[in-house]
Coordinates of C-alpha atoms (C1' of nucleotides) in Angstrom, one line a residue:
Chain A
M1 CA 180.0 96.2 70.5
G2 CA 180.3 93.6 67.9
Q3 CA 181.6 95.7 65.1
A4 CA 178.5 97.4 63.8
E5 CA 179.0 98.2 60.2
Y6 CA 178.3 101.5 58.8
G7 CA 176.1 100.4 55.9
E8 CA 173.9 98.3 58.0
S9 CA 173.4 100.9 60.6
H10 CA 172.9 103.5 58.0
D11 CA 170.1 101.4 56.4
R12 CA 168.6 101.0 59.8
L13 CA 168.7 104.7 60.5
T14 CA 167.2 105.4 57.1
R15 CA 164.4 103.1 57.7
F16 CA 163.8 104.6 61.1
M17 CA 163.7 108.1 59.7
K18 CA 161.4 107.2 56.9
A19 CA 159.1 105.4 59.3
N20 CA 158.9 108.4 61.5
G21 CA 158.8 111.2 58.9
L22 CA 162.3 112.4 59.8
K23 CA 165.1 113.6 57.6
L24 CA 168.5 112.1 57.0
T25 CA 170.8 115.1 57.1
R26 CA 174.5 115.5 56.5
Q27 CA 175.0 116.0 60.3
R28 CA 173.2 112.8 61.2
E29 CA 175.3 110.8 58.8
V30 CA 178.5 112.3 60.1
I31 CA 177.5 111.7 63.7
L32 CA 176.5 108.1 62.9
R33 CA 179.8 107.4 61.3
A34 CA 181.8 109.0 64.1
F35 CA 179.8 107.0 66.6
L36 CA 180.4 103.7 65.0
D37 CA 184.1 104.5 64.4
S38 CA 184.5 105.4 68.0
G39 CA 184.1 101.8 69.2
D40 CA 182.3 102.2 72.4
H41 CA 181.4 104.1 75.6
V42 CA 181.5 107.6 74.3
S43 CA 179.9 110.6 75.9
V44 CA 178.1 113.2 73.9
D45 CA 181.2 115.4 74.4
D46 CA 183.5 112.7 73.1
L47 CA 181.3 112.2 70.2
L48 CA 181.1 116.0 69.5
A49 CA 184.9 116.2 69.5
L50 CA 185.1 113.3 67.0
V51 CA 182.4 114.8 64.8
R52 CA 184.1 118.2 64.7
Q53 CA 187.3 116.7 63.4
S54 CA 185.6 116.4 60.1
S55 CA 182.7 118.8 60.5
P56 CA 183.7 121.7 62.8
G57 CA 180.4 123.4 62.5
V58 CA 178.2 120.9 64.2
G59 CA 176.5 122.1 67.4
H60 CA 176.3 120.1 70.6
A61 CA 172.5 120.2 70.7
T62 CA 172.5 118.3 67.4
V63 CA 174.6 115.6 68.8
Y64 CA 172.3 115.3 71.9
R65 CA 169.3 115.1 69.6
T66 CA 170.9 112.7 67.2
I67 CA 172.2 110.2 69.8
K68 CA 168.7 109.9 71.1
L69 CA 167.6 109.0 67.6
L70 CA 170.3 106.4 67.4
V71 CA 169.0 105.0 70.7
D72 CA 165.4 104.9 69.4
S73 CA 166.4 103.3 66.2
G74 CA 168.3 100.6 68.0
I75 CA 171.7 101.6 66.9
A76 CA 173.0 102.9 70.2
Q77 CA 172.6 101.8 73.7
E78 CA 172.6 104.3 76.6
H79 CA 174.4 103.7 79.9
K80 CA 174.2 105.9 83.0
F81 CA 177.0 105.1 85.3
T82 CA 177.4 106.4 88.8
D83 CA 178.9 109.7 87.8
G84 CA 179.9 111.8 84.8
A85 CA 177.9 112.1 81.6
T86 CA 175.8 109.4 80.1
L87 CA 177.8 107.0 77.8
Y88 CA 176.6 105.4 74.6
E89 CA 177.8 102.4 72.7
P90 CA 176.9 100.8 69.4
V91 CA 174.5 97.9 69.7
G92 CA 176.2 94.8 68.3
D93 CA 174.9 93.2 65.1
D94 CA 175.7 89.8 66.5
D95 CA 174.0 88.1 69.4
H96 CA 176.0 89.8 72.2
D97 CA 173.3 92.2 73.3
H98 CA 172.4 91.7 76.9
H99 CA 175.6 92.5 78.6
D100 CA 176.3 94.4 81.8
H101 CA 179.3 96.3 83.0
L102 CA 182.0 96.0 85.6
I103 CA 183.7 99.3 86.3
C104 CA 187.1 99.4 87.9
T105 CA 187.0 101.7 90.9
R106 CA 190.7 102.5 90.6
C107 CA 191.0 103.4 86.9
G108 CA 187.5 103.6 85.6
K109 CA 188.1 100.8 83.0
I110 CA 184.8 99.3 81.8
V111 CA 184.7 95.6 81.3
E112 CA 181.6 94.0 79.7
F113 CA 180.3 90.7 80.5
E114 CA 177.2 88.6 80.2
N115 CA 175.8 86.1 82.6
D116 CA 172.7 84.3 81.6
D117 CA 172.0 83.0 85.1
I118 CA 171.7 86.4 86.5
E119 CA 169.6 87.5 83.6
R120 CA 167.2 84.6 84.3
L121 CA 167.1 85.3 88.0
Q122 CA 166.2 88.9 87.3
E123 CA 163.3 87.8 85.2
E124 CA 162.2 85.5 87.9
V125 CA 162.4 88.1 90.6
A126 CA 160.3 90.6 88.5
A127 CA 157.7 87.9 87.7
K128 CA 157.4 86.8 91.3
L129 CA 156.8 90.4 92.4
G130 CA 154.1 90.7 89.7
Y131 CA 156.1 92.7 87.2
Q132 CA 156.8 92.3 83.5
L133 CA 160.5 93.1 83.2
V134 CA 161.1 95.9 80.7
D135 CA 164.7 96.7 81.3
H136 CA 167.4 96.4 83.8
R137 CA 170.6 98.0 84.9
M138 CA 173.4 96.1 86.6
Q139 CA 176.7 97.6 87.3
L140 CA 179.4 96.0 89.4
Y141 CA 182.1 98.2 90.8
G142 CA 185.3 96.6 91.8
A143 CA 189.1 97.0 92.1
C144 CA 191.0 94.9 89.6
Q145 CA 194.0 92.9 90.6
I146 CA 195.9 93.6 87.5
V147 CA 199.1 95.6 87.7
D148 CA 198.6 98.0 84.8
C149 CA 195.2 99.1 86.0
E150 CA 196.3 101.6 88.5
G151 CA 198.4 103.5 86.1
L152 CA 195.6 104.1 83.6
A153 CA 194.6 107.7 83.1
D154 CA 190.9 108.4 83.9
K155 CA 190.1 109.0 80.2
E156 CA 192.1 106.0 78.9
S157 CA 189.5 103.5 79.7
G158 CA 189.0 101.2 76.8
A159 CA 186.4 98.5 77.2
V160 CA 187.4 94.9 77.0
R161 CA 185.8 92.4 74.7
L162 CA 182.8 90.4 76.1
P163 CA 183.9 87.6 78.3
R164 CA 181.2 85.1 78.8
V165 CA 181.2 84.4 82.5
R166 CA 179.7 81.2 83.8
Chain B
M1 CA 163.8 100.3 106.0
G2 CA 164.1 98.5 109.2
Q3 CA 162.7 101.5 111.2
A4 CA 165.9 103.2 112.1
E5 CA 165.3 104.9 115.4
Y6 CA 166.3 108.4 116.0
G7 CA 168.3 107.8 119.2
E8 CA 170.4 105.1 117.7
S9 CA 171.1 107.1 114.5
H10 CA 171.8 110.1 116.6
D11 CA 174.3 108.3 118.6
R12 CA 175.9 107.0 115.5
L13 CA 176.1 110.4 114.0
T14 CA 177.5 111.9 117.2
R15 CA 180.2 109.2 117.2
F16 CA 181.0 109.9 113.5
M17 CA 181.2 113.6 114.2
K18 CA 183.5 113.1 117.1
A19 CA 185.7 110.7 115.2
N20 CA 186.1 113.1 112.4
G21 CA 186.4 116.4 114.3
L22 CA 183.0 117.6 113.1
K23 CA 180.3 119.4 114.9
L24 CA 176.8 118.4 115.7
T25 CA 174.7 121.4 114.8
R26 CA 171.1 122.2 115.2
Q27 CA 170.6 121.9 111.5
R28 CA 172.2 118.5 111.3
E29 CA 169.9 117.2 114.0
V30 CA 166.9 118.6 112.3
I31 CA 167.9 117.1 109.0
L32 CA 168.6 113.7 110.6
R33 CA 165.2 113.7 112.3
A34 CA 163.4 114.7 109.1
F35 CA 165.3 112.1 107.1
L36 CA 164.4 109.2 109.5
D37 CA 160.8 110.4 109.8
S38 CA 160.4 110.5 106.0
G39 CA 160.7 106.7 105.7
D40 CA 162.5 106.2 102.5
H41 CA 163.6 107.3 99.0
V42 CA 163.7 111.0 99.5
S43 CA 165.6 113.4 97.3
V44 CA 167.5 116.3 98.7
D45 CA 164.6 118.5 97.6
D46 CA 162.1 116.4 99.4
L47 CA 164.2 116.4 102.5
L48 CA 164.7 120.2 102.3
A49 CA 160.9 120.7 102.2
L50 CA 160.5 118.4 105.2
V51 CA 163.2 120.2 107.1
R52 CA 161.8 123.6 106.3
Q53 CA 158.4 122.7 107.9
S54 CA 160.1 123.0 111.2
S55 CA 163.1 125.1 110.3
P56 CA 162.4 127.5 107.5
G57 CA 165.9 129.0 107.5
V58 CA 167.9 126.0 106.4
G59 CA 169.7 126.3 103.1
H60 CA 169.8 123.6 100.4
A61 CA 173.6 123.4 100.4
T62 CA 173.4 122.4 104.1
V63 CA 171.1 119.5 103.2
Y64 CA 173.4 118.4 100.4
R65 CA 176.4 118.6 102.7
T66 CA 174.6 116.8 105.6
I67 CA 173.1 114.0 103.6
K68 CA 176.6 113.1 102.5
L69 CA 177.6 113.0 106.1
L70 CA 174.7 110.6 106.8
V71 CA 175.9 108.4 104.0
D72 CA 179.5 108.4 105.3
S73 CA 178.4 107.6 108.8
G74 CA 176.3 104.7 107.6
I75 CA 172.9 106.2 108.4
A76 CA 171.8 106.8 104.8
Q77 CA 172.2 104.9 101.6
E78 CA 172.4 106.6 98.2
H79 CA 170.6 105.4 95.1
K80 CA 170.9 106.9 91.6
F81 CA 168.0 105.7 89.4
T82 CA 167.8 106.3 85.7
D83 CA 166.5 109.8 86.0
G84 CA 165.7 112.6 88.4
A85 CA 167.7 113.4 91.5
T86 CA 169.6 111.0 93.6
L87 CA 167.4 109.4 96.3
Y88 CA 168.4 108.5 99.8
E89 CA 166.9 106.0 102.3
P90 CA 167.7 105.2 105.9
V91 CA 169.9 102.1 106.3
G92 CA 168.1 99.5 108.3
D93 CA 169.3 98.5 111.8
D94 CA 168.2 95.0 111.2
D95 CA 169.9 92.6 108.7
H96 CA 168.0 93.7 105.6
D97 CA 170.8 95.6 104.1
H98 CA 171.7 94.3 100.7
H99 CA 168.6 95.0 98.7
D100 CA 168.0 96.1 95.2
H101 CA 165.1 97.9 93.5
L102 CA 162.4 97.2 91.0
I103 CA 160.9 100.4 89.6
C104 CA 157.5 100.4 88.0
T105 CA 157.8 102.0 84.6
R106 CA 154.2 103.1 84.7
C107 CA 153.9 104.8 88.1
G108 CA 157.4 105.0 89.4
K109 CA 156.7 102.9 92.5
I110 CA 159.8 101.5 94.0
V111 CA 159.7 97.9 95.3
E112 CA 162.7 96.6 97.3
F113 CA 163.8 93.0 97.2
E114 CA 166.8 90.9 98.0
N115 CA 168.0 87.9 96.2
D116 CA 171.0 86.1 97.6
D117 CA 171.5 84.0 94.5
I118 CA 172.0 87.1 92.3
E119 CA 174.2 88.6 95.0
R120 CA 176.4 85.5 95.0
L121 CA 176.6 85.3 91.2
Q122 CA 177.7 89.0 91.1
E123 CA 180.6 88.1 93.4
E124 CA 181.4 85.2 91.2
V125 CA 181.4 87.2 88.0
A126 CA 183.7 89.9 89.5
A127 CA 186.1 87.3 90.9
K128 CA 186.3 85.5 87.6
L129 CA 187.2 88.7 85.9
G130 CA 189.9 89.4 88.4
Y131 CA 188.1 92.0 90.4
Q132 CA 187.4 92.5 94.1
L133 CA 183.7 93.5 94.2
V134 CA 183.4 96.8 96.0
D135 CA 179.8 97.8 95.2
H136 CA 177.0 97.1 92.8
R137 CA 173.9 98.6 91.4
M138 CA 171.1 96.6 90.1
Q139 CA 167.8 98.1 89.2
L140 CA 165.0 96.3 87.4
Y141 CA 162.5 98.3 85.5
G142 CA 159.1 96.7 84.8
A143 CA 155.4 97.2 84.4
C144 CA 153.3 95.9 87.3
Q145 CA 150.2 93.9 86.7
I146 CA 148.4 95.4 89.6
V147 CA 145.4 97.5 88.9
D148 CA 146.0 100.5 91.3
C149 CA 149.4 101.0 89.8
E150 CA 148.5 103.0 86.8
G151 CA 146.6 105.6 88.8
L152 CA 149.4 106.5 91.0
A153 CA 150.8 110.0 90.7
D154 CA 154.4 110.3 89.8
K155 CA 155.3 111.6 93.2
E156 CA 153.1 109.2 95.2
S157 CA 155.6 106.4 95.0
G158 CA 155.8 104.7 98.4
A159 CA 158.2 101.8 98.6
V160 CA 157.1 98.4 99.6
R161 CA 158.5 96.4 102.4
L162 CA 161.3 93.9 101.5
P163 CA 160.0 90.8 99.9
R164 CA 162.6 88.1 100.0
V165 CA 162.5 86.6 96.5
R166 CA 163.7 83.0 96.0
Chain C
dT1 C1' 188.7 131.4 120.9
dT2 C1' 188.7 129.1 116.7
dA3 C1' 188.1 125.5 113.4
dG4 C1' 184.3 124.1 111.4
dA5 C1' 179.3 125.0 109.7
dT6 C1' 175.9 127.9 107.6
dG7 C1' 173.3 130.4 104.0
dC8 C1' 173.4 132.8 100.2
dA9 C1' 174.7 133.4 95.6
dA10 C1' 177.4 132.1 92.0
dA11 C1' 179.7 128.5 89.5
dT12 C1' 179.6 123.8 87.5
dG13 C1' 178.4 120.2 84.4
dT14 C1' 175.0 117.9 81.8
dT15 C1' 171.1 118.1 79.1
dT16 C1' 167.1 120.5 77.1
dT17 C1' 164.7 124.2 74.8
dG18 C1' 163.3 128.5 72.1
dC19 C1' 163.9 130.5 68.0
dA20 C1' 165.4 132.4 63.7
dT21 C1' 167.5 130.2 59.8
dT22 C1' 168.7 126.4 56.8
dG23 C1' 167.9 122.5 54.0
dC24 C1' 165.9 117.8 52.9
dG25 C1' 162.4 115.6 50.6
Chain D
dC1 C1' 157.3 124.7 48.9
dG2 C1' 156.8 123.1 53.7
dC3 C1' 158.0 120.8 57.6
dA4 C1' 161.7 119.2 60.0
dA5 C1' 166.6 120.0 61.5
dT6 C1' 170.3 123.0 62.7
dG7 C1' 173.2 126.2 65.5
dC8 C1' 173.3 129.3 68.8
dA9 C1' 172.3 131.1 73.2
dA10 C1' 169.6 130.7 77.0
dA11 C1' 167.2 127.9 80.3
dA12 C1' 166.7 124.0 83.2
dC13 C1' 168.3 120.8 86.6
dA14 C1' 171.1 118.7 90.1
dT15 C1' 174.9 119.5 92.6
dT16 C1' 179.1 122.0 94.3
dT17 C1' 181.8 125.8 95.8
dG18 C1' 183.5 130.6 97.5
dC19 C1' 183.0 133.5 101.0
dA20 C1' 181.5 136.4 104.8
dT21 C1' 179.2 135.4 108.9
dC22 C1' 177.9 132.5 112.8
dT23 C1' 178.4 128.9 116.3
dA24 C1' 179.5 124.5 118.7
dA25 C1' 183.1 122.8 121.4

DNA sequence: TTAGATGCAAATGTTTTGCATTGCG
DNA sequence: CGCAATGCAAAACATTTGCATCTAA
């Protein structure tokens, strides 16, 4: 989210590659571009389809391997929802980073939100139990009251821009 | 979790079966007993192994099918963590129901906790976005400061009794 | 008796891996 | 040139399903 630009992410990827003795291949560049163009919440399969529009020869194993690289280099974020394949979204360049998801149980639409109070309480809980918080997953599942929700196809689930909920 | 007793769960299962025109088979009783005996956070594979100690002939498909029944009848709760198989735990008879998990990133130990403030905030967030909250998943991943943690085998992850964190 | 349950094997869907070949640096 | 990356096919997992057989009610 947050309109990650290609150049910036490309630089980041290049740096990551260099730092780890990896190579910047044609496929990796194509995958990166497709990933950033896609917007958000794509599965490896989605991404493969996008990539193949311009580069039909790319194998799915390459996409699996590359998306992991994007995660490790801080370009992509991984989300495992209750079912289906793992989804990935670009990490924002801006400050909207710690967000969670609310998934509509009727149409599968994914809404992103952030709530600093919850975030803070999570830290507190972990600390009180004697843990150093490393990561968290929070997903809310709910039915939306909006009319157009029900009609949405399962695949037609565009995410909504970050509301800041207080 | 709240020491679910066999008799009680058995009754519940019987009622559920009757209500849905299903049958209470030998296998289902064995699986139920093994599940309750196990304590908590078992995978279908764990459960199958337990079941086969007393009933070697049971097939894994049966366990998959039965554990779903236990979930539907309110005896078991399902948890999908970041990796590995889905884990199940008995639902407590007592009032400790809405709890979440903190998973140690070093040893995999699962600590349960409940925090009403977070719970309330989740409801609030959903409501403000126009959703009726149906379910939620919250998992904290952290490294514990306790000495004996590091040594624990990956499989040796016993869950700790519900601390109420405020 | 009969609808539902079982056990097996096979199918599914997602992700990983082995390996011969290709290509970046 | 040499090591890493690719593409393919196959393997690895977790879970589901088809089907002939069994069994609870």
